[in-house]
Short mmCIF file of C-alpha atoms in Angstrom, two decimals:
data_model
loop_
_atom_site.label_atom_id
_atom_site.label_comp_id
_atom_site.label_asym_id
_atom_site.label_seq_id
_atom_site.Cartn_x
_atom_site.Cartn_y
_atom_site.Cartn_z
CA MET K 1051 5.27 -16.39 12.16
CA ARG K 1052 6.66 -18.90 9.68
CA PRO K 1053 6.25 -18.51 5.92
CA THR K 1054 3.83 -20.79 4.16
CA SER K 1055 4.86 -24.33 3.30
CA ARG K 1056 4.48 -23.36 -0.38
CA ALA K 1057 7.12 -20.63 0.04
CA ARG K 1058 9.46 -22.96 1.91
CA ARG K 1059 9.14 -25.61 -0.79
CA ALA K 1060 9.80 -23.03 -3.50
CA ALA K 1061 13.01 -21.85 -1.84
CA ALA K 1062 14.22 -25.37 -1.10
CA SER K 1063 13.54 -26.63 -4.62
CA GLY K 1064 15.05 -23.66 -6.40
CA GLY K 1065 11.66 -22.25 -7.42
CA PRO K 1066 11.27 -18.48 -7.70
CA ILE K 1067 11.26 -16.36 -4.54
CA ASP K 1068 8.58 -13.74 -5.10
CA LEU K 1069 9.60 -10.33 -3.73
CA ARG K 1070 7.69 -8.22 -6.27
CA SER K 1071 5.17 -6.95 -3.72
CA ASP K 1072 3.49 -7.84 -0.45
CA THR K 1073 0.30 -8.06 -2.51
CA VAL K 1074 1.36 -11.61 -3.46
CA THR K 1075 0.81 -12.74 0.15
CA ARG K 1076 -1.63 -15.66 0.11
CA PRO K 1077 -4.58 -15.93 2.51
CA THR K 1078 -3.89 -18.17 5.47
CA LYS K 1079 -5.75 -21.36 6.31
CA ALA K 1080 -7.47 -19.46 9.13
CA MET K 1081 -8.74 -16.89 6.64
CA ARG K 1082 -10.04 -19.55 4.28
CA SER K 1083 -11.83 -21.29 7.16
CA ALA K 1084 -13.35 -18.01 8.36
CA MET K 1085 -14.55 -17.23 4.84
CA ALA K 1086 -16.24 -20.62 4.57
CA ALA K 1087 -18.01 -20.19 7.90
CA ALA K 1088 -18.92 -16.49 7.59
CA GLU K 1089 -22.39 -15.31 8.54
CA VAL K 1090 -23.70 -13.40 5.53
CA GLY K 1091 -26.59 -11.27 4.33
CA ASP K 1092 -27.37 -9.02 1.39
CA ASP K 1093 -25.25 -5.94 2.09
CA VAL K 1094 -27.14 -3.81 -0.46
CA LEU K 1095 -30.51 -4.55 1.13
CA ASP K 1096 -29.86 -5.22 4.81
CA ARG K 1097 -26.10 -4.78 5.45
CA ASP K 1098 -24.10 -7.98 5.64
CA PRO K 1099 -23.43 -8.69 9.37
CA THR K 1100 -19.81 -9.82 8.96
CA MET K 1101 -19.06 -6.90 6.64
CA ARG K 1102 -20.56 -4.55 9.21
CA GLU K 1103 -18.47 -6.07 12.00
CA LEU K 1104 -15.31 -5.47 9.97
CA GLU K 1105 -16.22 -1.88 9.08
CA VAL K 1106 -16.96 -0.95 12.68
CA ARG K 1107 -13.80 -2.62 13.97
CA VAL K 1108 -11.54 -0.88 11.46
CA ALA K 1109 -13.18 2.49 12.12
CA GLY K 1110 -12.50 2.04 15.82
CA LEU K 1111 -8.83 1.27 15.20
CA LEU K 1112 -8.51 4.39 13.06
CA GLY K 1113 -10.35 6.71 15.44
CA ALA K 1114 -13.16 7.28 12.94
CA ALA K 1115 -16.92 7.24 13.41
CA ASP K 1116 -17.64 4.64 10.74
CA GLY K 1117 -16.15 2.72 7.84
CA LEU K 1118 -17.08 1.20 4.48
CA TRP K 1119 -15.56 -1.87 2.84
CA THR K 1120 -14.35 -1.39 -0.72
CA PRO K 1121 -12.90 -3.99 -3.08
CA SER K 1122 -9.67 -2.02 -3.49
CA GLY K 1123 -7.67 0.79 -1.96
CA SER K 1124 -7.84 2.69 -5.24
CA MET K 1125 -11.65 2.67 -5.05
CA GLY K 1126 -11.49 3.81 -1.44
CA ASN K 1127 -9.24 6.72 -2.38
CA LEU K 1128 -11.44 7.64 -5.33
CA ILE K 1129 -14.58 7.63 -3.19
CA ALA K 1130 -12.92 10.01 -0.75
CA LEU K 1131 -11.77 12.35 -3.53
CA MET K 1132 -15.19 12.32 -5.19
CA SER K 1133 -16.75 13.25 -1.86
CA HIS K 1134 -14.26 16.02 -1.07
CA LEU K 1135 -13.73 17.69 -4.45
CA ASP K 1136 -15.99 19.82 -6.58
CA ARG K 1137 -15.21 19.57 -10.27
CA GLY K 1138 -12.24 21.79 -11.08
CA ASP K 1139 -10.90 22.02 -7.52
CA ALA K 1140 -7.17 21.56 -7.03
CA PHE K 1141 -5.78 19.07 -4.54
CA LEU K 1142 -2.30 18.68 -3.08
CA ALA K 1143 -0.36 15.41 -2.75
CA PRO K 1144 3.31 14.50 -2.29
CA VAL K 1145 5.25 13.81 -5.48
CA GLY K 1146 4.92 10.16 -6.42
CA ALA K 1147 1.77 9.60 -4.38
CA HIS K 1148 -0.34 6.65 -5.44
CA VAL K 1149 -3.35 8.89 -6.16
CA LEU K 1150 -1.18 10.83 -8.61
CA ASP K 1151 0.75 8.14 -10.43
CA ALA K 1152 -0.87 4.73 -9.99
CA GLU K 1153 -4.66 5.13 -10.15
CA LEU K 1154 -5.07 5.81 -13.88
CA GLY K 1155 -5.83 9.50 -13.41
CA THR K 1156 -9.19 8.85 -11.76
CA ALA K 1157 -8.58 11.75 -9.37
CA ALA K 1158 -8.94 14.05 -12.39
CA TRP K 1159 -11.08 11.85 -14.67
CA LEU K 1160 -13.80 10.83 -12.22
CA ALA K 1161 -13.33 13.04 -9.16
CA GLY K 1162 -12.71 16.13 -11.28
CA GLY K 1163 -9.68 17.29 -9.30
CA MET K 1164 -6.63 19.20 -10.56
CA PRO K 1165 -3.51 17.57 -9.03
CA ARG K 1166 -0.74 19.71 -7.58
CA PRO K 1167 2.29 17.64 -6.53
CA LEU K 1168 4.22 18.79 -3.46
CA PRO K 1169 8.02 18.30 -3.23
CA HIS K 1170 9.36 16.07 -0.46
CA ASP K 1171 10.78 18.92 1.56
CA GLY K 1172 10.47 16.98 4.83
CA GLY K 1173 12.40 13.92 3.66
CA PRO K 1174 11.56 11.08 1.25
CA GLY K 1175 7.78 10.84 0.90
CA ARG K 1176 7.16 13.58 3.46
CA VAL K 1177 5.97 17.19 3.18
CA THR K 1178 6.21 19.96 5.75
CA PRO K 1179 3.54 22.30 7.11
CA ASP K 1180 5.28 25.21 5.34
CA ALA K 1181 4.97 23.44 1.98
CA VAL K 1182 1.25 22.93 2.56
CA ARG K 1183 0.73 26.54 3.58
CA ARG K 1184 2.59 27.84 0.53
CA ALA K 1185 0.74 25.58 -1.90
CA ALA K 1186 -2.68 26.27 -0.36
CA GLY K 1187 -2.23 29.97 -0.96
CA THR K 1188 -4.97 32.48 -0.33
CA ALA K 1189 -8.32 33.14 -1.96
CA GLY K 1190 -8.06 35.03 -5.24
CA PRO K 1191 -10.49 36.33 -7.88
CA TYR K 1192 -13.37 34.08 -8.89
CA TYR K 1193 -11.47 32.74 -11.93
CA THR K 1194 -8.51 31.41 -9.95
CA LEU K 1195 -8.15 27.73 -9.14
CA ARG K 1196 -9.41 26.74 -5.70
CA THR K 1197 -7.26 24.38 -3.63
CA THR K 1198 -9.52 22.45 -1.26
CA LEU K 1199 -7.88 19.13 -0.36
CA LEU K 1200 -4.60 17.62 0.85
CA CYS K 1201 -3.95 13.92 0.14
CA LEU K 1202 -1.25 12.33 2.28
CA GLU K 1203 0.23 8.83 1.99
CA ASN K 1204 1.66 6.81 4.89
CA THR K 1205 3.72 4.79 4.19
CA HIS K 1206 4.85 6.43 0.94
CA ASN K 1207 5.16 3.54 -1.47
CA ALA K 1208 7.23 5.13 -4.24
CA SER K 1209 9.79 6.44 -1.73
CA GLY K 1210 10.43 2.95 -0.40
CA GLY K 1211 7.79 2.63 2.30
CA THR K 1212 8.92 5.69 4.22
CA VAL K 1213 6.98 6.66 7.34
CA THR K 1214 5.57 9.98 8.48
CA ALA K 1215 5.82 10.01 12.28
CA PRO K 1216 2.76 10.93 14.39
CA GLU K 1217 3.98 14.39 15.37
CA GLU K 1218 4.94 15.23 11.77
CA HIS K 1219 1.60 14.02 10.47
CA ALA K 1220 -0.33 16.01 13.07
CA ALA K 1221 1.57 19.20 12.22
CA VAL K 1222 0.94 18.81 8.49
CA ALA K 1223 -2.76 18.05 9.03
CA ALA K 1224 -3.08 21.09 11.31
CA ALA K 1225 -1.49 23.31 8.66
CA ALA K 1226 -3.96 22.01 6.10
CA LYS K 1227 -6.90 22.68 8.41
CA ALA K 1228 -5.64 26.20 9.10
CA ALA K 1229 -5.59 26.74 5.34
CA ARG K 1230 -9.19 25.43 5.14
CA LEU K 1231 -8.20 22.26 3.33
CA ARG K 1232 -9.81 18.91 3.90
CA VAL K 1233 -7.40 16.01 4.46
CA HIS K 1234 -7.53 12.50 3.05
CA LEU K 1235 -4.95 9.89 4.09
CA ASP K 1236 -4.06 7.05 1.75
CA GLY K 1237 -3.09 4.55 4.43
CA ALA K 1238 -2.80 1.49 2.21
CA ARG K 1239 0.12 0.46 4.43
CA LEU K 1240 -0.78 2.48 7.51
CA TRP K 1241 -0.49 -0.76 9.51
CA ASN K 1242 3.19 -0.90 8.52
CA ALA K 1243 3.69 2.73 9.50
CA ALA K 1244 2.13 2.10 12.90
CA ALA K 1245 4.20 -1.05 13.46
CA SER K 1246 7.37 0.81 12.51
CA GLN K 1247 6.63 3.60 14.99
CA GLY K 1248 5.29 1.37 17.74
CA VAL K 1249 2.02 3.34 17.91
CA PRO K 1250 -1.65 2.46 17.35
CA PRO K 1251 -2.96 3.27 13.84
CA GLY K 1252 -5.20 6.00 15.25
CA ALA K 1253 -2.10 7.97 16.25
CA LEU K 1254 -1.40 8.44 12.53
CA THR K 1255 -4.87 9.63 11.54
CA VAL K 1256 -5.11 12.73 13.75
CA GLY K 1257 -6.69 15.63 11.89
CA VAL K 1258 -7.81 13.74 8.79
CA ASP K 1259 -11.31 13.84 7.39
CA THR K 1260 -11.05 10.45 5.71
CA VAL K 1261 -8.59 7.55 5.60
CA GLN K 1262 -8.28 4.41 3.51
CA VAL K 1263 -6.50 1.26 4.71
CA CYS K 1264 -5.85 -2.03 2.92
CA LEU K 1265 -6.51 -5.46 4.37
CA SER K 1266 -4.58 -7.30 1.70
CA LYS K 1267 -0.84 -6.69 1.17
CA GLY K 1268 1.10 -7.63 4.31
CA LEU K 1269 -2.04 -8.61 6.23
CA GLY K 1270 -2.82 -11.27 3.65
CA ALA K 1271 -6.55 -10.89 2.99
CA PRO K 1272 -7.33 -11.90 -0.60
CA VAL K 1273 -9.11 -8.63 -1.36
CA GLY K 1274 -10.48 -5.54 0.34
CA SER K 1275 -9.89 -2.15 1.92
CA VAL K 1276 -11.87 0.09 4.25
CA VAL K 1277 -12.43 3.82 3.85
CA ALA K 1278 -13.36 5.58 7.09
CA GLY K 1279 -14.63 8.95 8.24
CA THR K 1280 -17.73 10.58 9.69
CA ALA K 1281 -21.12 8.89 9.62
CA GLU K 1282 -22.26 11.48 7.06
CA PHE K 1283 -19.27 10.70 4.84
CA ILE K 1284 -19.97 6.96 4.99
CA ASP K 1285 -23.59 7.52 3.93
CA GLU K 1286 -22.29 9.35 0.87
CA ALA K 1287 -19.50 6.82 0.37
CA ARG K 1288 -22.00 3.94 0.09
CA ARG K 1289 -23.77 5.85 -2.67
CA LEU K 1290 -20.49 6.56 -4.46
CA ARG K 1291 -19.36 2.94 -4.14
CA LYS K 1292 -22.59 1.86 -5.84
CA MET K 1293 -22.06 4.49 -8.52
CA LEU K 1294 -18.65 2.98 -9.23
CA GLY K 1295 -20.10 -0.51 -9.49
CA GLY K 1296 -19.27 -1.57 -5.96
CA GLY K 1297 -22.59 -2.87 -4.72
CA VAL K 1298 -21.83 -5.83 -2.45
CA ARG K 1299 -24.17 -8.74 -1.77
CA GLN K 1300 -22.94 -11.51 0.56
CA GLY K 1301 -19.73 -9.60 1.19
CA GLY K 1302 -19.19 -11.24 4.55
CA VAL K 1303 -17.34 -14.05 2.80
CA LEU K 1304 -14.62 -11.51 1.96
CA ALA K 1305 -14.97 -9.47 5.14
CA ALA K 1306 -14.32 -12.58 7.25
CA ALA K 1307 -10.81 -12.73 5.81
CA GLY K 1308 -10.37 -9.05 6.69
CA LEU K 1309 -11.25 -9.71 10.33
CA VAL K 1310 -8.57 -12.41 10.49
CA ALA K 1311 -6.17 -10.04 8.74
CA LEU K 1312 -6.52 -7.52 11.56
CA ASP K 1313 -5.16 -10.13 13.94
CA ARG K 1314 -1.96 -10.26 11.84
CA VAL K 1315 -0.91 -6.63 12.29
CA ASP K 1316 1.56 -7.51 15.04
CA ARG K 1317 3.59 -9.73 12.71
CA LEU K 1318 4.41 -6.87 10.30
CA GLY K 1319 7.50 -6.07 12.35
CA GLU K 1320 8.93 -9.40 11.18
CA ASP K 1321 8.63 -8.23 7.58
CA HIS K 1322 10.42 -5.01 8.46
CA GLU K 1323 13.27 -6.86 10.13
CA ARG K 1324 13.67 -9.20 7.15
CA ALA K 1325 13.69 -6.20 4.80
CA ARG K 1326 16.56 -4.70 6.80
CA THR K 1327 18.40 -8.03 6.68
CA LEU K 1328 17.88 -8.18 2.92
CA ALA K 1329 19.10 -4.61 2.40
CA ALA K 1330 22.18 -5.18 4.58
CA GLY K 1331 23.00 -8.39 2.71
CA LEU K 1332 22.72 -6.61 -0.62
CA ARG K 1333 25.05 -3.83 0.56
CA GLU K 1334 27.58 -6.45 1.66
CA ARG K 1335 27.49 -7.72 -1.91
CA GLY K 1336 28.08 -4.27 -3.36
CA TRP K 1337 24.51 -3.28 -4.21
CA GLN K 1338 23.24 0.25 -3.46
CA ALA K 1339 20.33 -0.67 -1.21
CA ALA K 1340 18.87 1.89 1.16
CA THR K 1341 18.04 0.84 4.73
CA PRO K 1342 14.23 0.48 4.74
CA GLN K 1343 11.88 1.86 7.38
CA THR K 1344 9.28 -0.81 6.67
CA ASN K 1345 9.13 -3.74 4.23
CA ILE K 1346 10.19 -2.11 0.94
CA VAL K 1347 13.81 -2.29 -0.25
CA LEU K 1348 14.81 -0.03 -3.13
CA VAL K 1349 18.03 -0.77 -5.00
CA ALA K 1350 19.63 1.85 -7.25
CA VAL K 1351 21.09 0.25 -10.38
CA ALA K 1352 22.59 1.49 -13.65
CA ASP K 1353 20.61 -0.92 -15.84
CA LEU K 1354 17.09 -1.43 -14.50
CA ASP K 1355 15.85 -3.78 -17.22
CA GLY K 1356 19.03 -5.81 -17.18
CA THR K 1357 19.06 -6.13 -13.40
CA LEU K 1358 15.43 -7.23 -13.24
CA ARG K 1359 16.18 -9.80 -15.94
CA ARG K 1360 19.24 -11.01 -14.03
CA PHE K 1361 17.26 -11.36 -10.79
CA SER K 1362 14.48 -13.22 -12.58
CA GLU K 1363 16.94 -15.63 -14.20
CA ALA K 1364 18.43 -16.23 -10.77
CA GLY K 1365 15.03 -17.12 -9.37
CA VAL K 1366 14.28 -13.87 -7.52
CA ARG K 1367 11.20 -11.99 -8.67
CA ALA K 1368 11.46 -8.21 -8.26
CA SER K 1369 9.69 -5.16 -9.69
CA ALA K 1370 10.49 -1.62 -10.75
CA MET K 1371 9.67 1.44 -8.64
CA SER K 1372 10.85 5.03 -9.07
CA GLY K 1373 13.55 3.94 -11.50
CA GLN K 1374 14.95 1.42 -9.02
CA VAL K 1375 14.60 -2.27 -8.28
CA ARG K 1376 11.96 -2.90 -5.61
CA LEU K 1377 12.05 -5.94 -3.33
CA MET K 1378 9.32 -6.45 -0.74
CA THR K 1379 9.14 -8.82 2.19
CA HIS K 1380 5.79 -10.28 3.23
CA GLY K 1381 4.03 -13.01 5.17
CA ASP K 1382 5.06 -15.80 2.81
CA ILE K 1383 8.77 -14.97 3.14
CA GLY K 1384 10.91 -16.19 6.03
CA ASP K 1385 14.57 -16.10 6.99
CA ALA K 1386 15.40 -19.02 4.70
CA GLU K 1387 13.92 -17.24 1.68
CA ILE K 1388 15.92 -14.07 2.45
CA ALA K 1389 19.15 -16.09 2.70
CA ALA K 1390 18.35 -17.94 -0.51
CA ALA K 1391 17.52 -14.70 -2.34
CA LEU K 1392 20.84 -13.14 -1.34
CA GLU K 1393 22.73 -16.24 -2.46
CA ARG K 1394 20.99 -16.25 -5.82
CA ILE K 1395 21.48 -12.52 -6.45
CA GLY K 1396 25.17 -12.63 -5.56
CA PRO K 1397 27.70 -9.78 -5.83
CA VAL K 1398 26.79 -6.81 -7.97
CA GLU K 1399 29.91 -7.06 -10.13
CA SER K 1400 29.56 -10.76 -10.93
CA GLY K 1401 26.75 -10.32 -13.42
CA ARG K 1402 25.76 -13.91 -12.84
CA THR K 1403 23.93 -16.00 -10.30
CA THR K 1404 25.68 -18.08 -7.69
CA HIS K 1405 22.73 -20.47 -7.59
CA ALA K 1406 23.33 -23.41 -9.94
CA SER K 1407 20.83 -24.10 -12.69
CA THR K 1408 18.35 -21.46 -11.51
CA THR K 1409 17.85 -20.09 -15.02
CA ALA K 1410 16.35 -23.33 -16.30
CA ARG K 1411 14.22 -23.75 -13.20
CA ALA K 1412 12.97 -20.15 -13.41
CA LEU K 1413 11.98 -20.63 -17.04
CA ARG K 1414 10.20 -23.87 -16.24
CA SER K 1415 8.30 -22.14 -13.42
CA GLY K 1416 7.15 -19.39 -15.78
CA ALA K 1417 9.19 -16.59 -14.19
CA GLY K 1418 10.57 -15.59 -17.59
CA ARG K 1419 11.68 -12.07 -18.25
CA ALA K 1420 10.73 -9.49 -15.62
CA PRO K 1421 9.17 -6.38 -17.21
CA ALA K 1422 10.61 -3.07 -16.00
CA ARG K 1423 7.30 -1.37 -15.48
CA PRO K 1424 6.18 0.47 -12.34
CA ALA K 1425 4.96 -1.92 -9.70
CA GLY K 1426 1.96 0.09 -8.48
CA ARG K 1427 1.13 -1.16 -5.01
#
């Protein structure tokens, strides 16, 4: 699939190439048309028909009984944690997980959970069954902390979009179940994980009680996620969504874009290939860029702020993640944008851009100085 004409014009004219996140992907013309034509109803009173179609379709793809649309993945995760945790319960999650570091502490603040980070003993972003068994422990006296939940993340954003393979996921989930833990999967980019492994998304949800997936990011919907689980969980989830201010009226206008987004899953492999091309090109120019599994390229640098500023002045917008520069490919980025980005960035030792006059153009476009703050999603 080709990038949008807007992206092509930006690259050709010297405008900024936005690689900060796949969340910048713009909705397609097909999505906008579907939104305009969507059949709608009051979801709070009668269930919006288009919203319901989306929820059922996503649940089927994930191997769940039912689903619920939420305005964000963070809300979907929070709803699951509020459902699973009693106040004061401990929950396990891999170090750097989004629920630990990028959701403003709502797991503790609103869900009442005590976070216990697990080391990546199975590789970047991945934990092993042994780690889960050790951390779950055994029942102690009444005054000891109870561990009741395991939160997994696939792909693991902060580790560079790393993937937990189906067999690894199933083994970890089974270990959690044996330890009497419930399992929630933050699958904000589960579609990318499935595309990377060449498996259906449901192959990566085996053994979980709940799962959240995003329809924005690489799929391009303007807003929205779905949290899925049992029918009983979804009944409670609707109540919790309302409690959090997420009552939806004619939500089919947004859900229509999500239905179109599901038809774009197959193109995610293109983003992965372009990310590998970008990483290889950076290594050829002396940068320390790891080979990505999906669409996230992490670049280790000595001066994070200075490098982000240099990239921005060259007309390449990047973000910070885990103390490294993060570059993400997405649906608005094609081969020409990758080639242009590499030309603008240039060799690591040059300390300057090879793209003439990009600084002035970047300033005119409002790119300015890139802040070295964590990128979140």
